[in-house]
């Protein structure tokens, strides 16, 4: 496969060593080269995020540094900021900070474009978002945590079998306990009796608006969002943030 | 003004990769709340997007399939590197199968392979790969615009040709042909009966509105009949049987 010439950071290093006895023209040349390298890195970062998000929209800061600037992570923050701006302005993608600890930062890629049904092929489009919303709604209405039985009963009431293969969603058990947890839509904990407890994962927390969920639930029951006081207040709080 | 319409269309193309021109025009109409747009308007719209994504080595092209004449809107990567390989929804062995297929397709004279032959290629990979798995990959490639199926034969699709052009120039120089009229690579088209040079059918049709000579050898244009060749072969083999 045709590859581009030398990696960006190699060029940086060689320019630095030449810089010792630079005349002003040489240092301008170096500055230009550095700017080109910076732009290259920014574009590389955007491309990486674009393509990586297709398989898994959760990306750590570590992974980005490793793949874009393996030799020097000094300029990463600047590069990342510029990449974020390009992703937002050109592509309509947001990089939300989903998890942050002393050792790592996890970002999740979301779209800032509101859902447009025009772009969904009824036959071939991904059906799982429907299941995602149903499950996240149930957990939200159960005050943020629910056990496996509760989830199974809820899905059963919608004629979605937990263990039999569903014609749209396939193996629902596997989807919930593997896919949704892997994609950080759900978090799984085990309580004292080794029972499963589900709550919203970090990706759900940053990319799904509680008020939208509440409106959806209200519509399903032919009521108003305000009818659920506790959930309404939580949703309002999030909007005010 | 670059706005959410552009971003929506771009996100759609990133997701789909390859969409028929008619469908793209419909999407564009729906996004802009218009009832009718010509493809000229769509192309102008695409140009606005391309101005912004060029920096990331991406481009949206309108391509004509050499095999079926259908037109497609395709998001093409101009740069093949580690990042673009991430986008692959194909497993390692599926990619290996695909690359073997492309290799076989480019080196054959006629630039097409029988469907069955493609399925049989599954057995010559580095790991176990069933014919069902091969058919699965082929099906996805047909809908993605990477390969085309016509009359039981598999051809390179417009998206594959577009993305792999630098790779073909680099590694397959002696197997590829450039169309004289548009300077792009041509794999399926019409050939001159005299000099055998291959050209895109659509390019030749446009050219013939003004001139009736072969653009390569300059003799009066006579199209080489591929079917005639086969018929001659069949007749001679049946003569031998008698």
mmCIF file of N, CA, C and O in Angstrom, chain A residues 97-179:
data_model
loop_
_atom_site.group_PDB
_atom_site.id
_atom_site.type_symbol
_atom_site.label_atom_id
_atom_site.label_comp_id
_atom_site.label_asym_id
_atom_site.label_seq_id
_atom_site.Cartn_x
_atom_site.Cartn_y
_atom_site.Cartn_z
ATOM 1 N N UNK A 97 -15.906 14.456 27.140
ATOM 2 C CA UNK A 97 -15.102 13.783 28.145
ATOM 3 C C UNK A 97 -16.026 12.893 28.955
ATOM 4 O O UNK A 97 -16.924 13.364 29.646
ATOM 5 N N UNK A 98 -15.832 11.572 28.842
ATOM 6 C CA UNK A 98 -16.747 10.648 29.511
ATOM 7 C C UNK A 98 -16.243 10.246 30.887
ATOM 8 O O UNK A 98 -17.001 10.123 31.836
ATOM 9 N N UNK A 99 -14.958 9.996 30.968
ATOM 10 C CA UNK A 99 -14.379 9.608 32.265
ATOM 11 C C UNK A 99 -13.054 10.311 32.426
ATOM 12 O O UNK A 99 -12.302 10.445 31.467
ATOM 13 N N UNK A 100 -12.766 10.714 33.652
ATOM 14 C CA UNK A 100 -11.503 11.389 33.888
ATOM 15 C C UNK A 100 -10.929 10.952 35.217
ATOM 16 O O UNK A 100 -11.603 11.044 36.235
ATOM 17 N N UNK A 101 -9.711 10.436 35.175
ATOM 18 C CA UNK A 101 -9.061 10.090 36.435
ATOM 19 C C UNK A 101 -7.643 10.622 36.367
ATOM 20 O O UNK A 101 -7.241 11.195 35.362
ATOM 21 N N UNK A 102 -6.874 10.400 37.428
ATOM 22 C CA UNK A 102 -5.509 10.932 37.446
ATOM 23 C C UNK A 102 -4.659 10.269 36.364
ATOM 24 O O UNK A 102 -3.726 10.849 35.851
ATOM 25 N N UNK A 103 -4.993 9.036 36.029
ATOM 26 C CA UNK A 103 -4.121 8.325 35.090
ATOM 27 C C UNK A 103 -4.609 8.393 33.658
ATOM 28 O O UNK A 103 -3.838 8.269 32.731
ATOM 29 N N UNK A 104 -5.909 8.614 33.474
ATOM 30 C CA UNK A 104 -6.400 8.534 32.102
ATOM 31 C C UNK A 104 -7.616 9.409 31.867
ATOM 32 O O UNK A 104 -8.354 9.737 32.790
ATOM 33 N N UNK A 105 -7.804 9.760 30.602
ATOM 34 C CA UNK A 105 -9.027 10.469 30.214
ATOM 35 C C UNK A 105 -9.683 9.662 29.106
ATOM 36 O O UNK A 105 -9.014 9.226 28.171
ATOM 37 N N UNK A 106 -10.988 9.502 29.208
ATOM 38 C CA UNK A 106 -11.699 8.769 28.163
ATOM 39 C C UNK A 106 -12.674 9.703 27.473
ATOM 40 O O UNK A 106 -13.485 10.360 28.108
ATOM 41 N N UNK A 107 -12.574 9.744 26.167
ATOM 42 C CA UNK A 107 -13.482 10.583 25.384
ATOM 43 C C UNK A 107 -14.464 9.712 24.635
ATOM 44 O O UNK A 107 -14.162 8.579 24.279
ATOM 45 N N UNK A 108 -15.613 10.291 24.362
ATOM 46 C CA UNK A 108 -16.573 9.571 23.552
ATOM 47 C C UNK A 108 -17.041 10.491 22.427
ATOM 48 O O UNK A 108 -17.216 11.685 22.610
ATOM 49 N N UNK A 109 -17.190 9.906 21.245
ATOM 50 C CA UNK A 109 -17.551 10.701 20.079
ATOM 51 C C UNK A 109 -19.067 10.698 19.904
ATOM 52 O O UNK A 109 -19.677 9.640 19.848
ATOM 53 N N UNK A 110 -19.654 11.875 19.858
ATOM 54 C CA UNK A 110 -21.091 11.951 19.616
ATOM 55 C C UNK A 110 -21.350 12.921 18.468
ATOM 56 O O UNK A 110 -20.490 13.715 18.114
ATOM 57 N N UNK A 111 -22.527 12.838 17.913
ATOM 58 C CA UNK A 111 -22.862 13.742 16.823
ATOM 59 C C UNK A 111 -23.624 14.933 17.373
ATOM 60 O O UNK A 111 -24.509 14.781 18.209
ATOM 61 N N UNK A 112 -23.270 16.118 16.884
ATOM 62 C CA UNK A 112 -23.985 17.300 17.352
ATOM 63 C C UNK A 112 -25.180 17.618 16.450
ATOM 64 O O UNK A 112 -25.908 18.560 16.683
ATOM 65 N N UNK A 113 -25.370 16.782 15.430
ATOM 66 C CA UNK A 113 -26.504 16.991 14.532
ATOM 67 C C UNK A 113 -27.707 16.250 15.102
ATOM 68 O O UNK A 113 -27.611 15.069 15.414
ATOM 69 N N UNK A 114 -28.842 16.916 15.248
ATOM 70 C CA UNK A 114 -30.016 16.201 15.757
ATOM 71 C C UNK A 114 -30.412 15.092 14.785
ATOM 72 O O UNK A 114 -30.173 15.184 13.597
ATOM 73 N N UNK A 115 -31.029 14.060 15.335
ATOM 74 C CA UNK A 115 -31.422 12.904 14.531
ATOM 75 C C UNK A 115 -32.355 13.333 13.404
ATOM 76 O O UNK A 115 -33.291 14.082 13.595
ATOM 77 N N UNK A 116 -32.050 12.827 12.218
ATOM 78 C CA UNK A 116 -32.879 13.144 11.058
ATOM 79 C C UNK A 116 -33.315 11.845 10.407
ATOM 80 O O UNK A 116 -32.474 11.110 9.881
ATOM 81 N N UNK A 117 -34.611 11.570 10.446
ATOM 82 C CA UNK A 117 -35.056 10.251 9.970
ATOM 83 C C UNK A 117 -34.853 10.081 8.471
ATOM 84 O O UNK A 117 -34.857 8.979 7.957
ATOM 85 N N UNK A 118 -34.659 11.186 7.776
ATOM 86 C CA UNK A 118 -34.390 11.153 6.333
ATOM 87 C C UNK A 118 -33.169 10.290 6.022
ATOM 88 O O UNK A 118 -33.089 9.639 4.985
ATOM 89 N N UNK A 119 -32.216 10.288 6.974
ATOM 90 C CA UNK A 119 -30.953 9.608 6.714
ATOM 91 C C UNK A 119 -30.968 8.148 7.136
ATOM 92 O O UNK A 119 -29.967 7.461 7.027
ATOM 93 N N UNK A 120 -32.087 7.675 7.622
ATOM 94 C CA UNK A 120 -32.157 6.281 8.059
ATOM 95 C C UNK A 120 -32.873 5.439 7.026
ATOM 96 O O UNK A 120 -34.030 5.672 6.726
ATOM 97 N N UNK A 121 -32.189 4.427 6.522
ATOM 98 C CA UNK A 121 -32.827 3.462 5.636
ATOM 99 C C UNK A 121 -33.658 2.536 6.484
ATOM 100 O O UNK A 121 -33.103 1.741 7.227
ATOM 101 N N UNK A 122 -34.963 2.572 6.320
ATOM 102 C CA UNK A 122 -35.804 1.743 7.190
ATOM 103 C C UNK A 122 -35.360 0.289 7.231
ATOM 104 O O UNK A 122 -35.429 -0.365 8.247
ATOM 105 N N UNK A 123 -34.929 -0.225 6.073
ATOM 106 C CA UNK A 123 -34.601 -1.651 6.022
ATOM 107 C C UNK A 123 -33.224 -1.975 6.566
ATOM 108 O O UNK A 123 -33.042 -2.966 7.244
ATOM 109 N N UNK A 124 -32.253 -1.123 6.240
ATOM 110 C CA UNK A 124 -30.882 -1.506 6.580
ATOM 111 C C UNK A 124 -30.315 -0.775 7.785
ATOM 112 O O UNK A 124 -29.228 -1.069 8.225
ATOM 113 N N UNK A 125 -31.052 0.197 8.339
ATOM 114 C CA UNK A 125 -30.445 0.981 9.406
ATOM 115 C C UNK A 125 -30.295 0.156 10.672
ATOM 116 O O UNK A 125 -30.960 -0.844 10.884
ATOM 117 N N UNK A 126 -29.407 0.612 11.541
ATOM 118 C CA UNK A 126 -29.125 -0.040 12.801
ATOM 119 C C UNK A 126 -30.357 0.027 13.706
ATOM 120 O O UNK A 126 -30.905 1.100 13.953
ATOM 121 N N UNK A 127 -30.812 -1.131 14.198
ATOM 122 C CA UNK A 127 -32.018 -1.139 15.024
ATOM 123 C C UNK A 127 -31.717 -1.018 16.506
ATOM 124 O O UNK A 127 -32.604 -0.782 17.312
ATOM 125 N N UNK A 128 -30.458 -1.226 16.863
ATOM 126 C CA UNK A 128 -30.136 -1.291 18.291
ATOM 127 C C UNK A 128 -30.367 -0.011 19.077
ATOM 128 O O UNK A 128 -30.654 -0.096 20.271
ATOM 129 N N UNK A 129 -30.260 1.148 18.449
ATOM 130 C CA UNK A 129 -30.583 2.355 19.224
ATOM 131 C C UNK A 129 -31.967 2.306 19.876
ATOM 132 O O UNK A 129 -32.173 2.882 20.937
ATOM 133 N N UNK A 130 -32.901 1.610 19.234
ATOM 134 C CA UNK A 130 -34.237 1.494 19.825
ATOM 135 C C UNK A 130 -34.135 0.757 21.161
ATOM 136 O O UNK A 130 -34.676 1.185 22.182
ATOM 137 N N UNK A 131 -33.431 -0.361 21.145
ATOM 138 C CA UNK A 131 -33.279 -1.154 22.361
ATOM 139 C C UNK A 131 -32.508 -0.361 23.417
ATOM 140 O O UNK A 131 -32.853 -0.378 24.600
ATOM 141 N N UNK A 132 -31.473 0.362 22.966
ATOM 142 C CA UNK A 132 -30.696 1.195 23.896
ATOM 143 C C UNK A 132 -31.611 2.156 24.639
ATOM 144 O O UNK A 132 -31.539 2.276 25.868
ATOM 145 N N UNK A 133 -32.445 2.856 23.890
ATOM 146 C CA UNK A 133 -33.313 3.867 24.501
ATOM 147 C C UNK A 133 -34.291 3.219 25.472
ATOM 148 O O UNK A 133 -34.542 3.732 26.564
ATOM 149 N N UNK A 134 -34.841 2.075 25.089
ATOM 150 C CA UNK A 134 -35.793 1.394 25.975
ATOM 151 C C UNK A 134 -35.136 1.036 27.298
ATOM 152 O O UNK A 134 -35.688 1.274 28.381
ATOM 153 N N UNK A 135 -33.952 0.463 27.217
ATOM 154 C CA UNK A 135 -33.267 0.010 28.425
ATOM 155 C C UNK A 135 -32.829 1.196 29.283
ATOM 156 O O UNK A 135 -33.027 1.206 30.505
ATOM 157 N N UNK A 136 -32.263 2.207 28.637
ATOM 158 C CA UNK A 136 -31.826 3.382 29.400
ATOM 159 C C UNK A 136 -33.025 4.078 30.058
ATOM 160 O O UNK A 136 -32.931 4.564 31.189
ATOM 161 N N UNK A 137 -34.144 4.095 29.340
ATOM 162 C CA UNK A 137 -35.354 4.702 29.911
ATOM 163 C C UNK A 137 -35.788 3.952 31.155
ATOM 164 O O UNK A 137 -36.092 4.558 32.187
ATOM 165 N N UNK A 138 -35.831 2.636 31.063
ATOM 166 C CA UNK A 138 -36.278 1.838 32.201
ATOM 167 C C UNK A 138 -35.397 2.091 33.417
ATOM 168 O O UNK A 138 -35.887 2.310 34.528
ATOM 169 N N UNK A 139 -34.086 2.090 33.199
ATOM 170 C CA UNK A 139 -33.157 2.304 34.306
ATOM 171 C C UNK A 139 -33.347 3.698 34.904
ATOM 172 O O UNK A 139 -33.343 3.885 36.125
ATOM 173 N N UNK A 140 -33.541 4.675 34.046
ATOM 174 C CA UNK A 140 -33.735 6.051 34.534
ATOM 175 C C UNK A 140 -34.987 6.146 35.389
ATOM 176 O O UNK A 140 -34.998 6.770 36.458
ATOM 177 N N UNK A 141 -36.061 5.509 34.931
ATOM 178 C CA UNK A 141 -37.319 5.584 35.672
ATOM 179 C C UNK A 141 -37.252 4.776 36.961
ATOM 180 O O UNK A 141 -38.027 5.009 37.889
ATOM 181 N N UNK A 142 -36.332 3.815 37.018
ATOM 182 C CA UNK A 142 -36.139 3.039 38.243
ATOM 183 C C UNK A 142 -35.104 3.713 39.141
ATOM 184 O O UNK A 142 -34.396 3.046 39.884
ATOM 185 N N UNK A 143 -34.996 5.015 39.002
ATOM 186 C CA UNK A 143 -34.086 5.810 39.827
ATOM 187 C C UNK A 143 -32.620 5.512 39.586
ATOM 188 O O UNK A 143 -31.798 5.632 40.489
ATOM 189 N N UNK A 144 -32.284 5.103 38.396
ATOM 190 C CA UNK A 144 -30.879 5.021 38.017
ATOM 191 C C UNK A 144 -30.227 3.667 38.172
ATOM 192 O O UNK A 144 -29.136 3.432 37.665
ATOM 193 N N UNK A 145 -30.875 2.735 38.900
ATOM 194 C CA UNK A 145 -30.291 1.398 39.045
ATOM 195 C C UNK A 145 -31.414 0.373 38.953
ATOM 196 O O UNK A 145 -32.487 0.574 39.520
ATOM 197 N N UNK A 146 -31.151 -0.715 38.256
ATOM 198 C CA UNK A 146 -32.142 -1.787 38.316
ATOM 199 C C UNK A 146 -31.435 -3.127 38.219
ATOM 200 O O UNK A 146 -30.331 -3.222 37.689
ATOM 201 N N UNK A 147 -32.093 -4.181 38.748
ATOM 202 C CA UNK A 147 -31.468 -5.502 38.697
ATOM 203 C C UNK A 147 -31.916 -6.233 37.439
ATOM 204 O O UNK A 147 -32.771 -5.757 36.687
ATOM 205 N N UNK A 148 -31.309 -7.400 37.247
ATOM 206 C CA UNK A 148 -31.541 -8.109 35.989
ATOM 207 C C UNK A 148 -32.998 -8.529 35.839
ATOM 208 O O UNK A 148 -33.579 -8.425 34.753
ATOM 209 N N UNK A 149 -33.613 -8.980 36.924
ATOM 210 C CA UNK A 149 -35.011 -9.432 36.852
ATOM 211 C C UNK A 149 -35.926 -8.317 36.381
ATOM 212 O O UNK A 149 -36.813 -8.516 35.552
ATOM 213 N N UNK A 150 -35.699 -7.146 36.947
ATOM 214 C CA UNK A 150 -36.515 -5.992 36.581
ATOM 215 C C UNK A 150 -36.411 -5.721 35.083
ATOM 216 O O UNK A 150 -37.394 -5.439 34.402
ATOM 217 N N UNK A 151 -35.186 -5.807 34.575
ATOM 218 C CA UNK A 151 -34.948 -5.559 33.155
ATOM 219 C C UNK A 151 -35.626 -6.620 32.294
ATOM 220 O O UNK A 151 -36.272 -6.318 31.288
ATOM 221 N N UNK A 152 -35.498 -7.872 32.730
ATOM 222 C CA UNK A 152 -36.093 -8.980 31.973
ATOM 223 C C UNK A 152 -37.611 -8.821 31.915
ATOM 224 O O UNK A 152 -38.229 -8.983 30.868
ATOM 225 N N UNK A 153 -38.210 -8.479 33.089
ATOM 226 C CA UNK A 153 -39.664 -8.305 33.121
ATOM 227 C C UNK A 153 -40.110 -7.164 32.214
ATOM 228 O O UNK A 153 -41.098 -7.269 31.484
ATOM 229 N N UNK A 154 -39.370 -6.057 32.295
ATOM 230 C CA UNK A 154 -39.705 -4.892 31.473
ATOM 231 C C UNK A 154 -39.679 -5.243 29.992
ATOM 232 O O UNK A 154 -40.611 -4.955 29.243
ATOM 233 N N UNK A 155 -38.593 -5.909 29.577
ATOM 234 C CA UNK A 155 -38.470 -6.277 28.164
ATOM 235 C C UNK A 155 -39.552 -7.282 27.789
ATOM 236 O O UNK A 155 -40.116 -7.240 26.698
ATOM 237 N N UNK A 156 -39.850 -8.189 28.735
ATOM 238 C CA UNK A 156 -40.898 -9.174 28.488
ATOM 239 C C UNK A 156 -42.237 -8.518 28.224
ATOM 240 O O UNK A 156 -42.998 -8.939 27.348
ATOM 241 N N UNK A 157 -42.497 -7.430 28.970
ATOM 242 C CA UNK A 157 -43.781 -6.742 28.770
ATOM 243 C C UNK A 157 -43.862 -6.111 27.391
ATOM 244 O O UNK A 157 -44.936 -5.779 26.903
ATOM 245 N N UNK A 158 -42.709 -5.924 26.756
ATOM 246 C CA UNK A 158 -42.685 -5.395 25.388
ATOM 247 C C UNK A 158 -42.523 -6.515 24.374
ATOM 248 O O UNK A 158 -42.206 -6.277 23.213
ATOM 249 N N UNK A 159 -42.716 -7.742 24.836
ATOM 250 C CA UNK A 159 -42.576 -8.932 23.992
ATOM 251 C C UNK A 159 -41.157 -9.083 23.449
ATOM 252 O O UNK A 159 -40.958 -9.600 22.349
ATOM 253 N N UNK A 160 -40.186 -8.580 24.204
ATOM 254 C CA UNK A 160 -38.786 -8.797 23.816
ATOM 255 C C UNK A 160 -38.232 -9.852 24.753
ATOM 256 O O UNK A 160 -38.031 -9.613 25.940
ATOM 257 N N UNK A 161 -38.006 -11.026 24.207
ATOM 258 C CA UNK A 161 -37.547 -12.134 25.039
ATOM 259 C C UNK A 161 -36.070 -11.991 25.346
ATOM 260 O O UNK A 161 -35.274 -11.662 24.475
ATOM 261 N N UNK A 162 -35.710 -12.247 26.597
ATOM 262 C CA UNK A 162 -34.325 -12.074 27.021
ATOM 263 C C UNK A 162 -33.425 -13.174 26.478
ATOM 264 O O UNK A 162 -32.272 -12.960 26.150
ATOM 265 N N UNK A 163 -33.964 -14.395 26.420
ATOM 266 C CA UNK A 163 -33.093 -15.506 26.068
ATOM 267 C C UNK A 163 -33.371 -16.137 24.716
ATOM 268 O O UNK A 163 -32.511 -16.793 24.158
ATOM 269 N N UNK A 164 -34.565 -15.909 24.195
ATOM 270 C CA UNK A 164 -34.826 -16.459 22.853
ATOM 271 C C UNK A 164 -34.384 -15.436 21.826
ATOM 272 O O UNK A 164 -34.477 -14.232 22.047
ATOM 273 N N UNK A 165 -33.928 -15.907 20.670
ATOM 274 C CA UNK A 165 -33.427 -14.985 19.645
ATOM 275 C C UNK A 165 -34.559 -14.088 19.139
ATOM 276 O O UNK A 165 -35.574 -14.570 18.660
ATOM 277 N N UNK A 166 -34.354 -12.783 19.228
ATOM 278 C CA UNK A 166 -35.356 -11.811 18.780
ATOM 279 C C UNK A 166 -35.119 -11.471 17.322
ATOM 280 O O UNK A 166 -33.972 -11.350 16.900
ATOM 281 N N UNK A 167 -36.208 -11.295 16.585
ATOM 282 C CA UNK A 167 -36.025 -11.151 15.128
ATOM 283 C C UNK A 167 -35.314 -9.861 14.731
ATOM 284 O O UNK A 167 -34.678 -9.786 13.691
ATOM 285 N N UNK A 168 -35.417 -8.831 15.580
ATOM 286 C CA UNK A 168 -34.711 -7.585 15.258
ATOM 287 C C UNK A 168 -33.379 -7.487 15.989
ATOM 288 O O UNK A 168 -32.390 -7.033 15.439
ATOM 289 N N UNK A 169 -33.385 -7.889 17.263
ATOM 290 C CA UNK A 169 -32.229 -7.633 18.122
ATOM 291 C C UNK A 169 -31.352 -8.849 18.369
ATOM 292 O O UNK A 169 -30.305 -8.739 18.985
ATOM 293 N N UNK A 170 -31.771 -10.003 17.935
ATOM 294 C CA UNK A 170 -30.947 -11.195 18.124
ATOM 295 C C UNK A 170 -30.891 -11.617 19.580
ATOM 296 O O UNK A 170 -31.890 -11.646 20.274
ATOM 297 N N UNK A 171 -29.686 -11.914 20.038
ATOM 298 C CA UNK A 171 -29.500 -12.370 21.408
ATOM 299 C C UNK A 171 -29.447 -11.159 22.332
ATOM 300 O O UNK A 171 -28.405 -10.522 22.496
ATOM 301 N N UNK A 172 -30.595 -10.862 22.968
ATOM 302 C CA UNK A 172 -30.705 -9.642 23.773
ATOM 303 C C UNK A 172 -29.837 -9.727 25.028
ATOM 304 O O UNK A 172 -29.199 -8.761 25.429
ATOM 305 N N UNK A 173 -29.791 -10.905 25.621
ATOM 306 C CA UNK A 173 -28.979 -11.139 26.808
ATOM 307 C C UNK A 173 -27.524 -10.760 26.521
ATOM 308 O O UNK A 173 -26.892 -9.992 27.253
ATOM 309 N N UNK A 174 -27.021 -11.253 25.409
ATOM 310 C CA UNK A 174 -25.632 -10.975 25.049
ATOM 311 C C UNK A 174 -25.446 -9.495 24.732
ATOM 312 O O UNK A 174 -24.456 -8.882 25.110
ATOM 313 N N UNK A 175 -26.426 -8.923 24.056
ATOM 314 C CA UNK A 175 -26.300 -7.514 23.685
ATOM 315 C C UNK A 175 -26.171 -6.632 24.917
ATOM 316 O O UNK A 175 -25.327 -5.752 25.006
ATOM 317 N N UNK A 176 -27.027 -6.925 25.913
ATOM 318 C CA UNK A 176 -27.011 -6.092 27.117
ATOM 319 C C UNK A 176 -25.735 -6.328 27.915
ATOM 320 O O UNK A 176 -25.048 -5.386 28.319
ATOM 321 N N UNK A 177 -25.402 -7.597 28.145
ATOM 322 C CA UNK A 177 -24.307 -7.892 29.051
ATOM 323 C C UNK A 177 -22.923 -7.808 28.424
ATOM 324 O O UNK A 177 -21.925 -7.756 29.124
ATOM 325 N N UNK A 178 -22.862 -7.800 27.109
ATOM 326 C CA UNK A 178 -21.553 -7.633 26.485
ATOM 327 C C UNK A 178 -21.463 -6.299 25.740
ATOM 328 O O UNK A 178 -20.704 -5.420 26.119
ATOM 329 N N UNK A 179 -22.271 -6.129 24.687
ATOM 330 C CA UNK A 179 -22.155 -4.933 23.838
ATOM 331 C C UNK A 179 -22.368 -3.635 24.579
ATOM 332 O O UNK A 179 -21.572 -2.703 24.477
#
